[in-house]
Amino acid sequence: MAHKPVPEILTRQIVATSRLLRIEAVDLRFSNGVERQFERMASSGRGAVMIVPFIDDETLMLVREYAAGLHNYQLGFPKGLIDPGETPEEAANRELKEEIGFGAKQLIPLKSVTMAPQFFAATMHIFIARDLYPESLPGDEPEPLEQVPWLLSKADALLEQEDFTEARSIAALLMTLRELNK
Amino acid sequence: MAHKPVPEILTRQIVATSRLLRIEAVDLRFSNGVERQFERMASSGRGAVMIVPFIDDETLMLVREYAAGLHNYQLGFPKGLIDPGETPEEAANRELKEEIGFGAKQLIPLKSVTMAPQFFAATMHIFIARDLYPESLPGDEPEPLEQVPWLLSKADALLEQEDFTEARSIAALLMTLRELNK
């Protein structure tokens, strides 16, 4: 399919900066001539990973972690940013060791997903992890993460959990089920 | 299950502001005594909706829209913010009329999801829309959205599309398939 050309970027300017984040205003001209200013988060250039770890053939390991945006604890799959110099697979293995105390001999890529791509450039690479072995690395969390094993056969109950809401974790769970049924 | 108490908020301060966005720094004390500063996007208090519209029993309608964060066009389900005074259902119907030129006689709630809840408070309510009827409202987009009908039986091909990446659209598609198979 022939797509429209992307809008022309007329100007870009960082309009707000905090310790961790930068907001960029972008003036755009669309192919129909309409001009509009958008705001987006300036990209760190670092992607992220999320891992669906099988601790045995029937059981996933989730983590429960404080989420400052919602100011409550949320259940989801281990995840984190890719460090400079790491491949996504290396980042996935490191995050597993930091968050649940396992490495993985097998990482199966599911899909790379985005989040609110009107605001963010970041891509998250989602993996299934199998053939785990115990190995821990210290993480940078302010408190240990609660580890929550979950039977794959109870996926419906997980989807109904009121603290399992993150769209990327839901997508990861359902893509995993789909992959297993192939 | 007895959960940990949420961290105590010691101070909150808006540290960066743009035309549309505000970044808040929050000093927290976790229940183990560890103190840490987090940054999060200050909430607008407005939720959002996403709609999986069935234009007939077998066909979904998607839209392709410019995404400034990625600076490309992305395929996904119609979505938008809830306006002040609207219910999620009213917002869903308005967005359908603005983005694909249909209203819905039937809106079936699927799940309310979050996005990076460590940074955002926003919740998105996902609906299946059925029994559509033609009705348009003017939207605020800089250009008309491309409308893309997609057969539900071709869901695998949709998941493989390189411009279908948004985790909330993926979650909405897979929850819809799951709902239909119940």
mmCIF file of C-alpha atoms in Angstrom:
data_model
loop_
_atom_site.group_PDB
_atom_site.id
_atom_site.type_symbol
_atom_site.label_atom_id
_atom_site.label_comp_id
_atom_site.label_asym_id
_atom_site.label_seq_id
_atom_site.Cartn_x
_atom_site.Cartn_y
_atom_site.Cartn_z
ATOM 1 C CA MET A 1 0.000 0.000 0.000
ATOM 2 C CA ALA A 2 1.324 3.456 -0.870
ATOM 3 C CA HIS A 3 1.501 5.448 2.330
ATOM 4 C CA LYS A 4 1.337 9.181 2.723
ATOM 5 C CA PRO A 5 4.718 10.878 3.125
ATOM 6 C CA VAL A 6 5.442 11.655 6.780
ATOM 7 C CA PRO A 7 4.895 15.289 7.796
ATOM 8 C CA GLU A 8 7.807 17.644 7.296
ATOM 9 C CA ILE A 9 9.497 18.694 10.554
ATOM 10 C CA LEU A 10 9.752 22.500 10.401
ATOM 11 C CA THR A 11 11.310 23.098 13.819
ATOM 12 C CA ARG A 12 12.169 21.046 16.921
ATOM 13 C CA GLN A 13 12.832 22.505 20.330
ATOM 14 C CA ILE A 14 13.289 21.118 23.837
ATOM 15 C CA VAL A 15 10.682 23.052 25.824
ATOM 16 C CA ALA A 16 10.930 21.419 29.264
ATOM 17 C CA THR A 17 13.632 19.389 31.027
ATOM 18 C CA SER A 18 13.683 17.518 34.321
ATOM 19 C CA ARG A 19 16.321 15.299 35.925
ATOM 20 C CA LEU A 20 15.200 12.304 33.824
ATOM 21 C CA LEU A 21 12.880 13.535 31.075
ATOM 22 C CA ARG A 22 12.834 16.027 28.213
ATOM 23 C CA ILE A 23 9.754 17.306 26.382
ATOM 24 C CA GLU A 24 10.217 18.361 22.757
ATOM 25 C CA ALA A 25 7.866 20.609 20.756
ATOM 26 C CA VAL A 26 7.816 19.785 17.055
ATOM 27 C CA ASP A 27 6.286 22.027 14.386
ATOM 28 C CA LEU A 28 5.031 19.887 11.527
ATOM 29 C CA ARG A 29 3.601 20.441 8.057
ATOM 30 C CA PHE A 30 1.360 17.588 6.916
ATOM 31 C CA SER A 31 1.244 16.542 3.254
ATOM 32 C CA ASN A 32 -2.093 18.386 2.899
ATOM 33 C CA GLY A 33 -0.379 21.649 3.912
ATOM 34 C CA VAL A 34 -1.859 21.839 7.431
ATOM 35 C CA GLU A 35 0.680 22.937 10.054
ATOM 36 C CA ARG A 36 0.406 21.808 13.668
ATOM 37 C CA GLN A 37 2.595 21.735 16.760
ATOM 38 C CA PHE A 38 2.965 18.393 18.540
ATOM 39 C CA GLU A 39 4.725 17.649 21.809
ATOM 40 C CA ARG A 40 6.598 14.425 22.415
ATOM 41 C CA MET A 41 9.071 12.977 24.893
ATOM 42 C CA ALA A 42 12.608 13.321 23.566
ATOM 43 C CA SER A 43 13.919 9.808 23.067
ATOM 44 C CA SER A 44 16.722 8.463 25.216
ATOM 45 C CA GLY A 45 17.535 6.180 22.287
ATOM 46 C CA ARG A 46 17.353 3.225 24.692
ATOM 47 C CA GLY A 47 14.855 0.500 24.014
ATOM 48 C CA ALA A 48 13.366 -1.726 26.680
ATOM 49 C CA VAL A 49 12.672 -5.414 27.206
ATOM 50 C CA MET A 50 9.881 -7.404 28.826
ATOM 51 C CA ILE A 51 10.201 -11.097 29.606
ATOM 52 C CA VAL A 52 7.528 -13.798 30.070
ATOM 53 C CA PRO A 53 9.493 -16.319 32.185
ATOM 54 C CA PHE A 54 8.421 -19.974 32.438
ATOM 55 C CA ILE A 55 9.687 -21.376 35.723
ATOM 56 C CA ASP A 56 8.271 -24.750 34.608
ATOM 57 C CA ASP A 57 6.104 -25.871 31.677
ATOM 58 C CA GLU A 58 2.928 -24.577 33.298
ATOM 59 C CA THR A 59 3.967 -21.650 35.462
ATOM 60 C CA LEU A 60 4.904 -18.035 34.722
ATOM 61 C CA MET A 61 6.718 -15.749 37.150
ATOM 62 C CA LEU A 62 5.361 -12.235 37.567
ATOM 63 C CA VAL A 63 6.531 -9.394 39.802
ATOM 64 C CA ARG A 64 4.592 -6.901 41.864
ATOM 65 C CA GLU A 65 6.223 -3.482 41.913
ATOM 66 C CA TYR A 66 5.435 0.045 43.054
ATOM 67 C CA ALA A 67 4.150 2.243 40.195
ATOM 68 C CA ALA A 68 4.597 5.942 40.964
ATOM 69 C CA GLY A 69 2.186 7.139 38.237
ATOM 70 C CA LEU A 70 -0.729 5.258 39.792
ATOM 71 C CA HIS A 71 0.763 5.362 43.334
ATOM 72 C CA ASN A 72 -0.034 1.711 43.945
ATOM 73 C CA TYR A 73 1.493 -1.737 43.431
ATOM 74 C CA GLN A 74 1.095 -3.323 39.987
ATOM 75 C CA LEU A 75 1.504 -6.904 38.844
ATOM 76 C CA GLY A 76 3.323 -7.506 35.564
ATOM 77 C CA PHE A 77 6.171 -9.246 33.817
ATOM 78 C CA PRO A 78 9.828 -8.428 34.517
ATOM 79 C CA LYS A 79 11.003 -5.523 32.361
ATOM 80 C CA GLY A 80 13.599 -2.813 32.101
ATOM 81 C CA LEU A 81 15.683 -0.549 29.905
ATOM 82 C CA ILE A 82 18.447 -1.843 27.670
ATOM 83 C CA ASP A 83 21.802 -0.625 29.000
ATOM 84 C CA PRO A 84 24.305 0.980 26.604
ATOM 85 C CA GLY A 85 26.205 -1.748 24.738
ATOM 86 C CA GLU A 86 23.702 -4.507 25.544
ATOM 87 C CA THR A 87 21.699 -6.489 22.998
ATOM 88 C CA PRO A 88 17.988 -6.910 23.812
ATOM 89 C CA GLU A 89 18.716 -10.569 24.704
ATOM 90 C CA GLU A 90 21.479 -9.565 27.120
ATOM 91 C CA ALA A 91 19.203 -6.975 28.729
ATOM 92 C CA ALA A 92 16.426 -9.576 29.070
ATOM 93 C CA ASN A 93 18.765 -11.999 30.808
ATOM 94 C CA ARG A 94 20.129 -9.314 33.126
ATOM 95 C CA GLU A 95 16.634 -8.119 34.091
ATOM 96 C CA LEU A 96 15.586 -11.707 34.841
ATOM 97 C CA LYS A 97 18.593 -12.144 37.126
ATOM 98 C CA GLU A 98 17.909 -8.823 38.872
ATOM 99 C CA GLU A 99 14.145 -9.168 39.234
ATOM 100 C CA ILE A 100 13.452 -12.880 39.750
ATOM 101 C CA GLY A 101 16.859 -14.478 40.375
ATOM 102 C CA PHE A 102 17.031 -16.608 37.227
ATOM 103 C CA GLY A 103 18.911 -16.567 33.951
ATOM 104 C CA ALA A 104 17.424 -18.107 30.798
ATOM 105 C CA LYS A 105 19.068 -20.516 28.377
ATOM 106 C CA GLN A 106 16.335 -19.850 25.817
ATOM 107 C CA LEU A 107 14.840 -16.474 24.833
ATOM 108 C CA ILE A 108 12.157 -16.542 22.136
ATOM 109 C CA PRO A 109 11.286 -13.136 20.599
ATOM 110 C CA LEU A 110 7.520 -12.523 20.505
ATOM 111 C CA LYS A 111 7.149 -9.013 19.111
ATOM 112 C CA SER A 112 8.526 -5.508 19.542
ATOM 113 C CA VAL A 113 5.815 -3.176 20.766
ATOM 114 C CA THR A 114 5.441 0.556 21.257
ATOM 115 C CA MET A 115 3.566 2.608 23.833
ATOM 116 C CA ALA A 116 1.601 5.745 22.933
ATOM 117 C CA PRO A 117 3.732 6.296 19.812
ATOM 118 C CA GLN A 118 2.248 9.765 19.394
ATOM 119 C CA PHE A 119 4.393 10.737 22.428
ATOM 120 C CA PHE A 120 7.192 8.168 22.699
ATOM 121 C CA ALA A 121 9.755 6.671 20.363
ATOM 122 C CA ALA A 122 10.626 3.831 22.722
ATOM 123 C CA THR A 123 10.295 0.233 21.584
ATOM 124 C CA MET A 124 9.969 -2.703 23.973
ATOM 125 C CA HIS A 125 11.147 -6.132 22.845
ATOM 126 C CA ILE A 126 9.048 -8.914 24.371
ATOM 127 C CA PHE A 127 10.536 -12.383 24.913
ATOM 128 C CA ILE A 128 9.405 -15.732 26.254
ATOM 129 C CA ALA A 129 12.121 -17.139 28.555
ATOM 130 C CA ARG A 130 12.543 -20.895 29.043
ATOM 131 C CA ASP A 131 15.136 -23.267 30.527
ATOM 132 C CA LEU A 132 15.769 -21.042 33.530
ATOM 133 C CA TYR A 133 18.651 -21.539 35.959
ATOM 134 C CA PRO A 134 19.159 -19.829 39.316
ATOM 135 C CA GLU A 135 21.410 -16.770 39.127
ATOM 136 C CA SER A 136 20.959 -13.415 40.822
ATOM 137 C CA LEU A 137 22.246 -9.928 40.135
ATOM 138 C CA PRO A 138 21.644 -6.926 42.393
ATOM 139 C CA GLY A 139 18.967 -4.600 40.965
ATOM 140 C CA ASP A 140 18.468 -0.894 41.503
ATOM 141 C CA GLU A 141 15.014 -1.177 43.066
ATOM 142 C CA PRO A 142 14.384 0.616 46.371
ATOM 143 C CA GLU A 143 12.864 -2.585 47.788
ATOM 144 C CA PRO A 144 12.826 -6.255 46.745
ATOM 145 C CA LEU A 145 10.150 -7.037 44.157
ATOM 146 C CA GLU A 146 7.425 -9.435 45.223
ATOM 147 C CA GLN A 147 7.612 -12.525 43.004
ATOM 148 C CA VAL A 148 4.270 -13.996 42.008
ATOM 149 C CA PRO A 149 4.119 -17.406 40.270
ATOM 150 C CA TRP A 150 1.008 -17.871 38.121
ATOM 151 C CA LEU A 151 -0.327 -20.983 36.382
ATOM 152 C CA LEU A 152 -0.783 -20.394 32.674
ATOM 153 C CA SER A 153 -4.071 -22.309 32.904
ATOM 154 C CA LYS A 154 -5.315 -19.481 35.159
ATOM 155 C CA ALA A 155 -4.766 -16.747 32.551
ATOM 156 C CA ASP A 156 -8.406 -15.649 32.770
ATOM 157 C CA ALA A 157 -8.046 -14.998 36.485
ATOM 158 C CA LEU A 158 -4.875 -13.004 35.800
ATOM 159 C CA LEU A 159 -6.699 -10.823 33.259
ATOM 160 C CA GLU A 160 -9.337 -10.170 35.906
ATOM 161 C CA GLN A 161 -6.823 -9.176 38.599
ATOM 162 C CA GLU A 162 -7.349 -5.523 39.388
ATOM 163 C CA ASP A 163 -3.608 -4.861 39.659
ATOM 164 C CA PHE A 164 -2.778 -6.547 36.316
ATOM 165 C CA THR A 165 -3.544 -3.615 34.020
ATOM 166 C CA GLU A 166 -0.428 -2.698 32.061
ATOM 167 C CA ALA A 167 -1.222 -3.014 28.345
ATOM 168 C CA ARG A 168 2.246 -4.358 27.535
ATOM 169 C CA SER A 169 1.943 -7.134 30.141
ATOM 170 C CA ILE A 170 -1.546 -8.012 28.855
ATOM 171 C CA ALA A 171 -0.257 -8.085 25.271
ATOM 172 C CA ALA A 172 2.706 -10.242 26.364
ATOM 173 C CA LEU A 173 0.460 -12.740 28.169
ATOM 174 C CA LEU A 174 -1.965 -13.085 25.270
ATOM 175 C CA MET A 175 0.770 -13.306 22.622
ATOM 176 C CA THR A 176 2.381 -16.061 24.732
ATOM 177 C CA LEU A 177 -0.879 -18.032 24.849
ATOM 178 C CA ARG A 178 -1.264 -17.566 21.096
ATOM 179 C CA GLU A 179 2.309 -18.712 20.469
ATOM 180 C CA LEU A 180 1.756 -21.871 22.542
ATOM 181 C CA ASN A 181 -1.411 -22.722 20.610
ATOM 182 C CA LYS A 182 0.300 -22.494 17.228
ATOM 183 C CA MET B 1 -3.060 -11.441 49.912
ATOM 184 C CA ALA B 2 -1.758 -8.786 52.318
ATOM 185 C CA HIS B 3 0.034 -6.164 50.269
ATOM 186 C CA LYS B 4 2.776 -3.863 51.398
ATOM 187 C CA PRO B 5 1.610 -0.359 52.306
ATOM 188 C CA VAL B 6 2.268 2.112 49.482
ATOM 189 C CA PRO B 7 5.324 4.335 49.971
ATOM 190 C CA GLU B 8 4.796 7.556 51.883
ATOM 191 C CA ILE B 9 4.900 10.676 49.685
ATOM 192 C CA LEU B 10 7.315 13.075 51.418
ATOM 193 C CA THR B 11 7.216 15.906 48.859
ATOM 194 C CA ARG B 12 5.737 16.517 45.412
ATOM 195 C CA GLN B 13 6.868 19.245 43.060
ATOM 196 C CA ILE B 14 6.210 20.159 39.431
ATOM 197 C CA VAL B 15 9.721 20.337 37.978
ATOM 198 C CA ALA B 16 9.007 20.941 34.283
ATOM 199 C CA THR B 17 6.029 22.287 32.349
ATOM 200 C CA SER B 18 5.285 22.566 28.650
ATOM 201 C CA ARG B 19 2.165 23.678 26.771
ATOM 202 C CA LEU B 20 0.549 20.243 27.220
ATOM 203 C CA LEU B 21 2.551 18.277 29.792
ATOM 204 C CA ARG B 22 3.790 18.572 33.363
ATOM 205 C CA ILE B 23 6.509 16.478 34.995
ATOM 206 C CA GLU B 24 6.279 15.949 38.741
ATOM 207 C CA ALA B 25 9.126 14.876 41.043
ATOM 208 C CA VAL B 26 7.965 12.822 44.013
ATOM 209 C CA ASP B 27 10.125 12.037 47.053
ATOM 210 C CA LEU B 28 9.030 8.730 48.516
ATOM 211 C CA ARG B 29 9.811 6.654 51.591
ATOM 212 C CA PHE B 30 9.241 2.938 51.059
ATOM 213 C CA SER B 31 7.984 0.742 53.892
ATOM 214 C CA ASN B 32 11.527 -0.598 54.385
ATOM 215 C CA GLY B 33 12.726 2.968 55.109
ATOM 216 C CA VAL B 34 14.508 3.498 51.772
ATOM 217 C CA GLU B 35 13.940 6.982 50.311
ATOM 218 C CA ARG B 36 13.993 7.586 46.567
ATOM 219 C CA GLN B 37 12.939 10.310 44.144
ATOM 220 C CA PHE B 38 10.689 9.261 41.239
ATOM 221 C CA GLU B 39 9.507 11.360 38.322
ATOM 222 C CA ARG B 40 6.071 10.962 36.814
ATOM 223 C CA MET B 41 3.760 12.798 34.428
ATOM 224 C CA ALA B 42 1.264 14.892 36.369
ATOM 225 C CA SER B 43 -2.158 13.468 35.624
ATOM 226 C CA SER B 44 -4.696 15.454 33.653
ATOM 227 C CA GLY B 45 -7.336 13.435 35.478
ATOM 228 C CA ARG B 46 -8.814 12.516 32.080
ATOM 229 C CA GLY B 47 -9.045 8.885 31.118
ATOM 230 C CA ALA B 48 -9.058 7.623 27.558
ATOM 231 C CA VAL B 49 -10.990 5.141 25.463
ATOM 232 C CA MET B 50 -10.112 2.685 22.704
ATOM 233 C CA ILE B 51 -12.724 1.003 20.554
ATOM 234 C CA VAL B 52 -12.602 -2.254 18.553
ATOM 235 C CA PRO B 53 -15.340 -1.563 15.973
ATOM 236 C CA PHE B 54 -17.033 -4.389 14.074
ATOM 237 C CA ILE B 55 -18.332 -3.015 10.765
ATOM 238 C CA ASP B 56 -19.834 -6.482 10.137
ATOM 239 C CA ASP B 57 -19.576 -9.840 11.920
ATOM 240 C CA GLU B 58 -16.151 -10.570 10.456
ATOM 241 C CA THR B 59 -14.500 -7.209 9.889
ATOM 242 C CA LEU B 60 -12.821 -4.696 12.202
ATOM 243 C CA MET B 61 -12.115 -1.085 11.285
ATOM 244 C CA LEU B 62 -8.676 0.283 12.124
ATOM 245 C CA VAL B 63 -7.169 3.705 11.490
ATOM 246 C CA ARG B 64 -3.715 4.725 10.325
ATOM 247 C CA GLU B 65 -2.522 7.934 11.961
ATOM 248 C CA TYR B 66 0.655 9.968 12.251
ATOM 249 C CA ALA B 67 2.564 9.248 15.494
ATOM 250 C CA ALA B 68 4.929 12.089 16.386
ATOM 251 C CA GLY B 69 6.957 10.046 18.906
ATOM 252 C CA LEU B 70 7.999 7.551 16.238
ATOM 253 C CA HIS B 71 7.657 10.071 13.352
ATOM 254 C CA ASN B 72 5.805 7.580 11.186
ATOM 255 C CA TYR B 73 2.278 6.349 10.506
ATOM 256 C CA GLN B 74 0.862 3.716 12.862
ATOM 257 C CA LEU B 75 -2.081 1.372 12.496
ATOM 258 C CA GLY B 76 -4.347 0.921 15.498
ATOM 259 C CA PHE B 77 -7.863 1.096 16.846
ATOM 260 C CA PRO B 78 -9.767 4.378 17.194
ATOM 261 C CA LYS B 79 -8.983 6.045 20.520
ATOM 262 C CA GLY B 80 -9.004 9.352 22.308
ATOM 263 C CA LEU B 81 -9.316 11.242 25.561
ATOM 264 C CA ILE B 82 -12.555 11.433 27.516
ATOM 265 C CA ASP B 83 -13.861 15.005 27.412
ATOM 266 C CA PRO B 84 -14.953 16.705 30.663
ATOM 267 C CA GLY B 85 -18.485 15.590 31.546
ATOM 268 C CA GLU B 86 -18.461 12.546 29.255
ATOM 269 C CA THR B 87 -18.856 8.947 30.372
ATOM 270 C CA PRO B 88 -16.387 6.484 28.822
ATOM 271 C CA GLU B 89 -19.241 5.146 26.636
ATOM 272 C CA GLU B 90 -20.090 8.648 25.375
ATOM 273 C CA ALA B 91 -16.435 9.292 24.601
ATOM 274 C CA ALA B 92 -16.187 5.969 22.743
ATOM 275 C CA ASN B 93 -19.180 6.814 20.598
ATOM 276 C CA ARG B 94 -17.891 10.321 19.855
ATOM 277 C CA GLU B 95 -14.453 9.033 18.879
ATOM 278 C CA LEU B 96 -16.041 6.470 16.557
ATOM 279 C CA LYS B 97 -18.049 9.207 14.853
ATOM 280 C CA GLU B 98 -14.979 11.439 14.543
ATOM 281 C CA GLU B 99 -12.504 8.819 13.404
ATOM 282 C CA ILE B 100 -14.458 6.310 11.313
ATOM 283 C CA GLY B 101 -17.851 7.946 10.679
ATOM 284 C CA PHE B 102 -19.968 5.488 12.678
ATOM 285 C CA GLY B 103 -21.887 5.463 15.927
ATOM 286 C CA ALA B 104 -22.429 2.221 17.882
ATOM 287 C CA LYS B 105 -25.673 0.896 19.336
ATOM 288 C CA GLN B 106 -23.718 -1.602 21.423
ATOM 289 C CA LEU B 107 -20.528 -1.007 23.428
ATOM 290 C CA ILE B 108 -19.156 -3.995 25.332
ATOM 291 C CA PRO B 109 -16.475 -3.156 27.954
ATOM 292 C CA LEU B 110 -13.420 -5.411 27.639
ATOM 293 C CA LYS B 111 -10.985 -4.117 30.264
ATOM 294 C CA SER B 112 -9.483 -0.890 31.548
ATOM 295 C CA VAL B 113 -5.753 -0.846 30.944
ATOM 296 C CA THR B 114 -2.838 1.343 31.965
ATOM 297 C CA MET B 115 0.342 2.348 30.182
ATOM 298 C CA ALA B 116 3.722 2.516 31.920
ATOM 299 C CA PRO B 117 2.049 3.031 35.322
ATOM 300 C CA GLN B 118 5.396 3.943 36.842
ATOM 301 C CA PHE B 119 5.075 7.242 34.905
ATOM 302 C CA PHE B 120 1.385 7.710 34.097
ATOM 303 C CA ALA B 121 -1.862 7.617 36.034
ATOM 304 C CA ALA B 122 -4.016 7.477 32.907
ATOM 305 C CA THR B 123 -6.436 4.608 32.402
ATOM 306 C CA MET B 124 -7.791 3.604 28.985
ATOM 307 C CA HIS B 125 -11.178 1.879 28.799
ATOM 308 C CA ILE B 126 -11.338 -0.618 25.927
ATOM 309 C CA PHE B 127 -14.665 -1.455 24.273
ATOM 310 C CA ILE B 128 -15.919 -3.701 21.516
ATOM 311 C CA ALA B 129 -18.406 -1.738 19.351
ATOM 312 C CA ARG B 130 -21.199 -3.528 17.466
ATOM 313 C CA ASP B 131 -24.383 -2.567 15.614
ATOM 314 C CA LEU B 132 -22.772 0.433 13.948
ATOM 315 C CA TYR B 133 -24.725 3.103 12.062
ATOM 316 C CA PRO B 134 -23.323 5.866 9.845
ATOM 317 C CA GLU B 135 -22.859 9.178 11.655
ATOM 318 C CA SER B 136 -19.937 11.579 11.447
ATOM 319 C CA LEU B 137 -18.580 14.285 13.716
ATOM 320 C CA PRO B 138 -15.687 16.611 12.828
ATOM 321 C CA GLY B 139 -12.468 15.593 14.604
ATOM 322 C CA ASP B 140 -9.461 17.712 15.532
ATOM 323 C CA GLU B 141 -6.946 15.810 13.412
ATOM 324 C CA PRO B 142 -4.694 17.806 11.069
ATOM 325 C CA GLU B 143 -5.578 15.415 8.229
ATOM 326 C CA PRO B 144 -8.249 12.757 7.665
ATOM 327 C CA LEU B 145 -7.347 9.382 9.179
ATOM 328 C CA GLU B 146 -6.882 6.510 6.772
ATOM 329 C CA GLN B 147 -9.522 3.876 7.509
ATOM 330 C CA VAL B 148 -8.333 0.284 7.235
ATOM 331 C CA PRO B 149 -10.869 -2.578 7.359
ATOM 332 C CA TRP B 150 -9.359 -5.870 8.547
ATOM 333 C CA LEU B 151 -10.853 -9.360 8.596
ATOM 334 C CA LEU B 152 -10.773 -10.846 12.085
ATOM 335 C CA SER B 153 -9.725 -14.160 10.521
ATOM 336 C CA LYS B 154 -6.504 -12.390 9.440
ATOM 337 C CA ALA B 155 -5.488 -11.432 12.987
ATOM 338 C CA ASP B 156 -2.124 -13.174 12.610
ATOM 339 C CA ALA B 157 -1.282 -11.008 9.614
ATOM 340 C CA LEU B 158 -2.272 -7.916 11.602
ATOM 341 C CA LEU B 159 0.060 -8.888 14.459
ATOM 342 C CA GLU B 160 2.839 -9.227 11.888
ATOM 343 C CA GLN B 161 2.223 -5.792 10.323
ATOM 344 C CA GLU B 162 5.244 -3.633 11.031
ATOM 345 C CA ASP B 163 3.084 -0.564 11.715
ATOM 346 C CA PHE B 164 0.753 -2.375 14.160
ATOM 347 C CA THR B 165 2.902 -2.078 17.277
ATOM 348 C CA GLU B 166 0.978 -0.195 19.959
ATOM 349 C CA ALA B 167 0.670 -2.454 22.997
ATOM 350 C CA ARG B 168 -2.844 -1.224 23.782
ATOM 351 C CA SER B 169 -4.071 -2.023 20.251
ATOM 352 C CA ILE B 170 -2.431 -5.478 20.445
ATOM 353 C CA ALA B 171 -4.029 -6.116 23.833
ATOM 354 C CA ALA B 172 -7.413 -4.927 22.495
ATOM 355 C CA LEU B 173 -7.218 -7.229 19.459
ATOM 356 C CA LEU B 174 -6.235 -10.292 21.502
ATOM 357 C CA MET B 175 -8.802 -9.640 24.255
ATOM 358 C CA THR B 176 -11.449 -9.326 21.524
ATOM 359 C CA LEU B 177 -10.476 -12.706 20.038
ATOM 360 C CA ARG B 178 -10.552 -14.221 23.527
ATOM 361 C CA GLU B 179 -13.969 -12.712 24.241
ATOM 362 C CA LEU B 180 -15.369 -14.151 20.982
ATOM 363 C CA ASN B 181 -14.050 -17.621 21.818
ATOM 364 C CA LYS B 182 -15.694 -17.697 25.253
#
